[in-house]
Amino acid sequence: AQSVTQPDIHITVSEGASLELRCNYSYGATPYLFWYVQSPGQGLQLLLKYFSGDTLVQGIKGFEAEFKRSQSSFNLRKPSVHWSDAAEYFCAVGPTGTASKLTFGTGTRLQVTL
Amino acid sequence: KAGVTQTPRYLIKTRGQQVTLSCSPISGHRSVSWYQQTPGQGLQFLFEYFSETQRNKGNFPGRFSGRQFSNSRSEMNVSTLELGDSALYLCASSWGSGSSTDTQYFGPGTRLTVL
């Protein structure tokens, strides 16, 4: 069965510092991989996704993620965090060929200090 | 283009009652998926409807059901509510084509509280 692990429940960074959120997945075939962000009381907003091709994926709001098949990882990065990036971040995996039936990680809550 | 809308946004029910939640997808999207989000279990896939047919189903009891109408709007029903059904219910829509460009777009959710 597919699964996603986000090892960090909570991360605090200073505004302007770099950020890396970890995601490890378990899936038998080539997966779709996603990062979503959720602000309090809101739904999920897609940051970026990976299906195939270039392993470094660019997303919205200055985020990027790198797919590493050998490490089964899909870590999210941002070079300089803004206070408005404080939110909960979810990594998800889905079966190739469909965007539905996503399996989500438990999420990482990001706090940004000024 | 309007996003995914969910109604109502907040709902309070008592144990044993039933509830119906509604989701209107982005115009043109034919796939609607439902997820339950709780602090203990996180985000869990409930089911997906595509062209009025259930195409995928998660591991939830039969008390959880859904349907999709010809205009792709979807409803989710929970019968005989239990305290553990308190959650944020998220709806997501996509083209449903299965292509690499297909992406799920989420609504704001319905917050269900069971007393």
mmCIF file of C-alpha atoms in Angstrom:
data_model
loop_
_atom_site.group_PDB
_atom_site.id
_atom_site.type_symbol
_atom_site.label_atom_id
_atom_site.label_comp_id
_atom_site.label_asym_id
_atom_site.label_seq_id
_atom_site.Cartn_x
_atom_site.Cartn_y
_atom_site.Cartn_z
ATOM 1 C CA ALA A 1 0.000 0.000 0.000
ATOM 2 C CA GLN A 2 1.162 3.501 -0.697
ATOM 3 C CA SER A 3 2.162 5.750 2.187
ATOM 4 C CA VAL A 4 3.702 9.136 2.859
ATOM 5 C CA THR A 5 5.871 10.130 5.806
ATOM 6 C CA GLN A 6 6.507 13.685 6.889
ATOM 7 C CA PRO A 7 8.983 13.312 9.759
ATOM 8 C CA ASP A 8 8.682 16.855 11.055
ATOM 9 C CA ILE A 9 5.409 17.703 12.793
ATOM 10 C CA HIS A 10 6.375 21.296 13.522
ATOM 11 C CA ILE A 11 9.142 23.544 12.189
ATOM 12 C CA THR A 12 10.024 27.106 13.176
ATOM 13 C CA VAL A 13 12.173 29.309 10.955
ATOM 14 C CA SER A 14 13.037 32.985 10.964
ATOM 15 C CA GLU A 15 11.722 35.197 8.201
ATOM 16 C CA GLY A 16 14.290 35.335 5.413
ATOM 17 C CA ALA A 17 15.820 31.994 6.307
ATOM 18 C CA SER A 18 15.756 29.018 3.979
ATOM 19 C CA LEU A 19 13.286 26.181 4.402
ATOM 20 C CA GLU A 20 13.267 22.476 3.659
ATOM 21 C CA LEU A 21 10.302 20.245 4.487
ATOM 22 C CA ARG A 22 10.892 16.539 4.244
ATOM 23 C CA CYS A 23 8.674 13.972 2.562
ATOM 24 C CA ASN A 24 9.289 10.264 2.029
ATOM 25 C CA TYR A 25 6.906 8.048 0.131
ATOM 26 C CA SER A 26 6.328 4.382 -0.405
ATOM 27 C CA TYR A 27 4.813 3.372 -3.702
ATOM 28 C CA GLY A 28 5.352 0.407 -5.973
ATOM 29 C CA ALA A 29 5.333 2.218 -9.278
ATOM 30 C CA THR A 30 6.041 5.717 -10.542
ATOM 31 C CA PRO A 31 3.790 7.968 -8.523
ATOM 32 C CA TYR A 32 2.276 11.377 -8.852
ATOM 33 C CA LEU A 33 3.736 13.498 -6.022
ATOM 34 C CA PHE A 34 2.210 16.698 -4.698
ATOM 35 C CA TRP A 35 2.739 19.387 -2.129
ATOM 36 C CA TYR A 36 -0.284 21.258 -0.803
ATOM 37 C CA VAL A 37 -0.510 24.094 1.711
ATOM 38 C CA GLN A 38 -3.377 24.741 4.105
ATOM 39 C CA SER A 39 -3.915 27.993 5.965
ATOM 40 C CA PRO A 40 -6.109 27.954 9.093
ATOM 41 C CA GLY A 41 -9.759 27.443 8.236
ATOM 42 C CA GLN A 42 -8.997 27.018 4.557
ATOM 43 C CA GLY A 43 -8.909 24.216 2.053
ATOM 44 C CA LEU A 44 -5.774 22.903 0.393
ATOM 45 C CA GLN A 45 -3.888 24.865 -2.215
ATOM 46 C CA LEU A 46 -1.589 23.083 -4.653
ATOM 47 C CA LEU A 47 2.004 24.307 -4.512
ATOM 48 C CA LEU A 48 3.547 21.944 -7.065
ATOM 49 C CA LYS A 49 3.453 18.452 -8.460
ATOM 50 C CA TYR A 50 5.737 15.888 -10.030
ATOM 51 C CA PHE A 51 4.783 13.248 -12.530
ATOM 52 C CA SER A 52 7.863 12.575 -14.620
ATOM 53 C CA GLY A 53 10.756 14.293 -16.333
ATOM 54 C CA ASP A 54 12.899 16.932 -14.653
ATOM 55 C CA THR A 55 13.334 15.954 -11.007
ATOM 56 C CA LEU A 56 13.440 19.573 -9.832
ATOM 57 C CA VAL A 57 9.957 21.036 -9.921
ATOM 58 C CA GLN A 58 9.086 24.697 -9.583
ATOM 59 C CA GLY A 59 5.863 25.761 -7.951
ATOM 60 C CA ILE A 60 3.974 28.821 -6.876
ATOM 61 C CA LYS A 61 5.030 31.304 -4.197
ATOM 62 C CA GLY A 62 8.733 30.593 -4.816
ATOM 63 C CA PHE A 63 8.616 26.961 -3.721
ATOM 64 C CA GLU A 64 10.454 24.097 -5.400
ATOM 65 C CA ALA A 65 10.759 20.383 -4.742
ATOM 66 C CA GLU A 66 13.227 17.727 -5.780
ATOM 67 C CA PHE A 67 12.255 14.146 -6.552
ATOM 68 C CA LYS A 68 14.908 11.618 -5.581
ATOM 69 C CA ARG A 69 13.888 8.131 -6.589
ATOM 70 C CA SER A 70 16.853 6.466 -4.847
ATOM 71 C CA GLN A 71 15.795 8.016 -1.532
ATOM 72 C CA SER A 72 12.023 7.860 -2.146
ATOM 73 C CA SER A 73 11.913 11.510 -1.210
ATOM 74 C CA PHE A 74 10.205 14.627 -2.477
ATOM 75 C CA ASN A 75 11.421 17.454 -0.251
ATOM 76 C CA LEU A 76 9.993 20.956 -0.486
ATOM 77 C CA ARG A 77 12.324 23.958 -0.386
ATOM 78 C CA LYS A 78 12.177 27.721 -0.368
ATOM 79 C CA PRO A 79 15.287 29.911 -0.298
ATOM 80 C CA SER A 80 13.797 32.755 1.736
ATOM 81 C CA VAL A 81 10.687 32.341 3.881
ATOM 82 C CA HIS A 82 8.113 35.092 4.311
ATOM 83 C CA TRP A 83 5.861 35.494 7.351
ATOM 84 C CA SER A 84 2.868 34.734 5.131
ATOM 85 C CA ASP A 85 4.256 31.226 4.499
ATOM 86 C CA ALA A 86 3.193 30.165 7.998
ATOM 87 C CA ALA A 87 0.714 27.334 7.399
ATOM 88 C CA GLU A 88 0.472 23.565 7.329
ATOM 89 C CA TYR A 89 2.118 21.731 4.471
ATOM 90 C CA PHE A 90 1.040 18.351 3.171
ATOM 91 C CA CYS A 91 2.888 15.975 0.897
ATOM 92 C CA ALA A 92 0.724 13.553 -1.064
ATOM 93 C CA VAL A 93 1.149 10.626 -3.420
ATOM 94 C CA GLY A 94 -1.282 9.423 -6.013
ATOM 95 C CA PRO A 95 -1.389 6.613 -8.513
ATOM 96 C CA THR A 96 -0.100 7.367 -11.982
ATOM 97 C CA GLY A 97 -2.853 8.233 -14.366
ATOM 98 C CA THR A 98 -5.208 9.862 -11.924
ATOM 99 C CA ALA A 99 -5.139 12.928 -9.753
ATOM 100 C CA SER A 100 -7.673 11.502 -7.344
ATOM 101 C CA LYS A 101 -7.364 9.052 -4.454
ATOM 102 C CA LEU A 102 -4.422 10.895 -2.944
ATOM 103 C CA THR A 103 -2.638 9.547 0.125
ATOM 104 C CA PHE A 104 -1.472 12.382 2.353
ATOM 105 C CA GLY A 105 1.254 12.676 4.919
ATOM 106 C CA THR A 106 0.424 13.881 8.400
ATOM 107 C CA GLY A 107 1.534 17.401 7.592
ATOM 108 C CA THR A 108 4.209 19.792 8.834
ATOM 109 C CA ARG A 109 3.160 22.961 10.591
ATOM 110 C CA LEU A 110 5.451 25.857 9.713
ATOM 111 C CA GLN A 111 5.850 28.760 12.094
ATOM 112 C CA VAL A 112 7.725 31.865 10.944
ATOM 113 C CA THR A 113 9.295 34.192 13.469
ATOM 114 C CA LEU A 114 9.939 37.830 12.647
ATOM 115 C CA LYS B 1 -13.210 30.974 -13.128
ATOM 116 C CA ALA B 2 -15.001 30.152 -9.879
ATOM 117 C CA GLY B 3 -13.323 27.668 -7.566
ATOM 118 C CA VAL B 4 -14.740 24.659 -5.799
ATOM 119 C CA THR B 5 -17.599 25.599 -3.516
ATOM 120 C CA GLN B 6 -18.892 23.642 -0.559
ATOM 121 C CA THR B 7 -22.058 24.149 1.411
ATOM 122 C CA PRO B 8 -22.676 24.536 4.209
ATOM 123 C CA ARG B 9 -19.379 25.726 5.657
ATOM 124 C CA TYR B 10 -20.309 24.800 9.204
ATOM 125 C CA LEU B 11 -22.721 22.234 10.551
ATOM 126 C CA ILE B 12 -23.652 21.010 14.012
ATOM 127 C CA LYS B 13 -25.520 17.738 14.415
ATOM 128 C CA THR B 14 -26.256 15.284 17.207
ATOM 129 C CA ARG B 15 -25.396 11.613 17.359
ATOM 130 C CA GLY B 16 -27.707 9.399 15.362
ATOM 131 C CA GLN B 17 -28.716 12.088 12.906
ATOM 132 C CA GLN B 18 -27.782 12.119 9.263
ATOM 133 C CA VAL B 19 -26.159 14.880 7.252
ATOM 134 C CA THR B 20 -25.760 15.829 3.607
ATOM 135 C CA LEU B 21 -22.885 17.947 2.356
ATOM 136 C CA SER B 22 -22.735 19.529 -1.064
ATOM 137 C CA CYS B 23 -19.879 20.268 -3.436
ATOM 138 C CA SER B 24 -19.909 22.205 -6.704
ATOM 139 C CA PRO B 25 -16.792 21.569 -8.791
ATOM 140 C CA ILE B 26 -14.944 23.957 -11.046
ATOM 141 C CA SER B 27 -16.802 24.407 -14.296
ATOM 142 C CA GLY B 28 -15.835 21.669 -16.748
ATOM 143 C CA HIS B 29 -14.421 19.329 -14.117
ATOM 144 C CA ARG B 30 -16.034 15.902 -14.119
ATOM 145 C CA SER B 31 -14.283 14.266 -11.176
ATOM 146 C CA VAL B 32 -15.167 15.032 -7.565
ATOM 147 C CA SER B 33 -13.322 13.485 -4.643
ATOM 148 C CA TRP B 34 -14.123 13.699 -0.950
ATOM 149 C CA TYR B 35 -11.685 13.647 1.950
ATOM 150 C CA GLN B 36 -12.098 13.622 5.713
ATOM 151 C CA GLN B 37 -9.615 15.598 7.801
ATOM 152 C CA THR B 38 -9.304 14.998 11.545
ATOM 153 C CA PRO B 39 -6.512 15.798 14.011
ATOM 154 C CA GLY B 40 -6.068 12.113 14.821
ATOM 155 C CA GLN B 41 -6.264 10.489 11.391
ATOM 156 C CA GLY B 42 -5.216 13.371 9.159
ATOM 157 C CA LEU B 43 -6.468 13.546 5.595
ATOM 158 C CA GLN B 44 -8.195 10.405 4.403
ATOM 159 C CA PHE B 45 -9.715 9.677 1.009
ATOM 160 C CA LEU B 46 -13.421 8.844 1.136
ATOM 161 C CA PHE B 47 -14.462 8.355 -2.486
ATOM 162 C CA GLU B 48 -14.331 9.752 -6.001
ATOM 163 C CA TYR B 49 -17.124 10.238 -8.474
ATOM 164 C CA PHE B 50 -16.633 10.622 -12.198
ATOM 165 C CA SER B 51 -19.473 11.029 -14.666
ATOM 166 C CA GLU B 52 -22.037 10.132 -12.008
ATOM 167 C CA THR B 53 -20.277 6.857 -11.125
ATOM 168 C CA GLN B 54 -18.207 6.031 -8.080
ATOM 169 C CA ARG B 55 -14.765 5.355 -9.492
ATOM 170 C CA ASN B 56 -12.695 4.954 -6.319
ATOM 171 C CA LYS B 57 -13.510 4.283 -2.708
ATOM 172 C CA GLY B 58 -11.562 4.618 0.509
ATOM 173 C CA ASN B 59 -11.773 2.527 3.630
ATOM 174 C CA PHE B 60 -14.837 3.986 5.334
ATOM 175 C CA PRO B 61 -17.983 2.282 6.616
ATOM 176 C CA GLY B 62 -21.143 2.148 4.566
ATOM 177 C CA ARG B 63 -22.621 5.003 6.604
ATOM 178 C CA PHE B 64 -20.619 7.249 4.302
ATOM 179 C CA SER B 65 -22.087 7.513 0.838
ATOM 180 C CA GLY B 66 -22.158 9.922 -2.023
ATOM 181 C CA ARG B 67 -23.542 10.659 -5.404
ATOM 182 C CA GLN B 68 -22.885 12.857 -8.374
ATOM 183 C CA PHE B 69 -25.375 14.604 -10.587
ATOM 184 C CA SER B 70 -25.290 15.158 -14.327
ATOM 185 C CA ASN B 71 -23.910 18.667 -13.822
ATOM 186 C CA SER B 72 -20.993 17.123 -11.831
ATOM 187 C CA ARG B 73 -22.182 18.539 -8.525
ATOM 188 C CA SER B 74 -21.738 16.026 -5.764
ATOM 189 C CA GLU B 75 -23.301 15.319 -2.417
ATOM 190 C CA MET B 76 -21.941 13.314 0.449
ATOM 191 C CA ASN B 77 -24.185 11.739 3.051
ATOM 192 C CA VAL B 78 -23.333 10.394 6.480
ATOM 193 C CA SER B 79 -26.038 8.439 8.264
ATOM 194 C CA THR B 80 -26.284 7.580 11.954
ATOM 195 C CA LEU B 81 -23.687 10.129 12.955
ATOM 196 C CA GLU B 82 -21.085 9.242 15.567
ATOM 197 C CA LEU B 83 -18.929 11.575 17.646
ATOM 198 C CA GLY B 84 -15.908 10.427 15.647
ATOM 199 C CA ASP B 85 -17.427 11.794 12.465
ATOM 200 C CA SER B 86 -16.620 15.315 13.629
ATOM 201 C CA ALA B 87 -14.177 16.540 11.023
ATOM 202 C CA LEU B 88 -13.441 18.899 8.184
ATOM 203 C CA TYR B 89 -14.823 17.388 5.000
ATOM 204 C CA LEU B 90 -12.981 18.530 1.910
ATOM 205 C CA CYS B 91 -14.131 18.228 -1.642
ATOM 206 C CA ALA B 92 -11.756 18.366 -4.590
ATOM 207 C CA SER B 93 -12.451 18.533 -8.291
ATOM 208 C CA SER B 94 -10.383 17.703 -11.350
ATOM 209 C CA TRP B 95 -10.861 17.003 -15.039
ATOM 210 C CA GLY B 96 -10.658 13.304 -14.268
ATOM 211 C CA SER B 97 -8.882 12.612 -17.528
ATOM 212 C CA GLY B 98 -5.950 10.786 -15.975
ATOM 213 C CA SER B 99 -3.425 12.874 -17.879
ATOM 214 C CA SER B 100 -0.274 14.216 -16.283
ATOM 215 C CA THR B 101 -1.738 17.697 -16.261
ATOM 216 C CA ASP B 102 -4.731 16.669 -14.166
ATOM 217 C CA THR B 103 -4.734 18.241 -10.714
ATOM 218 C CA GLN B 104 -7.138 18.267 -7.789
ATOM 219 C CA TYR B 105 -8.405 21.646 -6.645
ATOM 220 C CA PHE B 106 -9.846 21.762 -3.156
ATOM 221 C CA GLY B 107 -12.780 23.645 -1.736
ATOM 222 C CA PRO B 108 -12.750 25.392 1.664
ATOM 223 C CA GLY B 109 -14.371 22.431 3.389
ATOM 224 C CA THR B 110 -17.398 21.821 5.582
ATOM 225 C CA ARG B 111 -16.701 21.737 9.308
ATOM 226 C CA LEU B 112 -19.017 19.097 10.840
ATOM 227 C CA THR B 113 -19.397 18.920 14.600
ATOM 228 C CA VAL B 114 -21.279 15.992 16.110
ATOM 229 C CA LEU B 115 -22.548 16.475 19.671
#
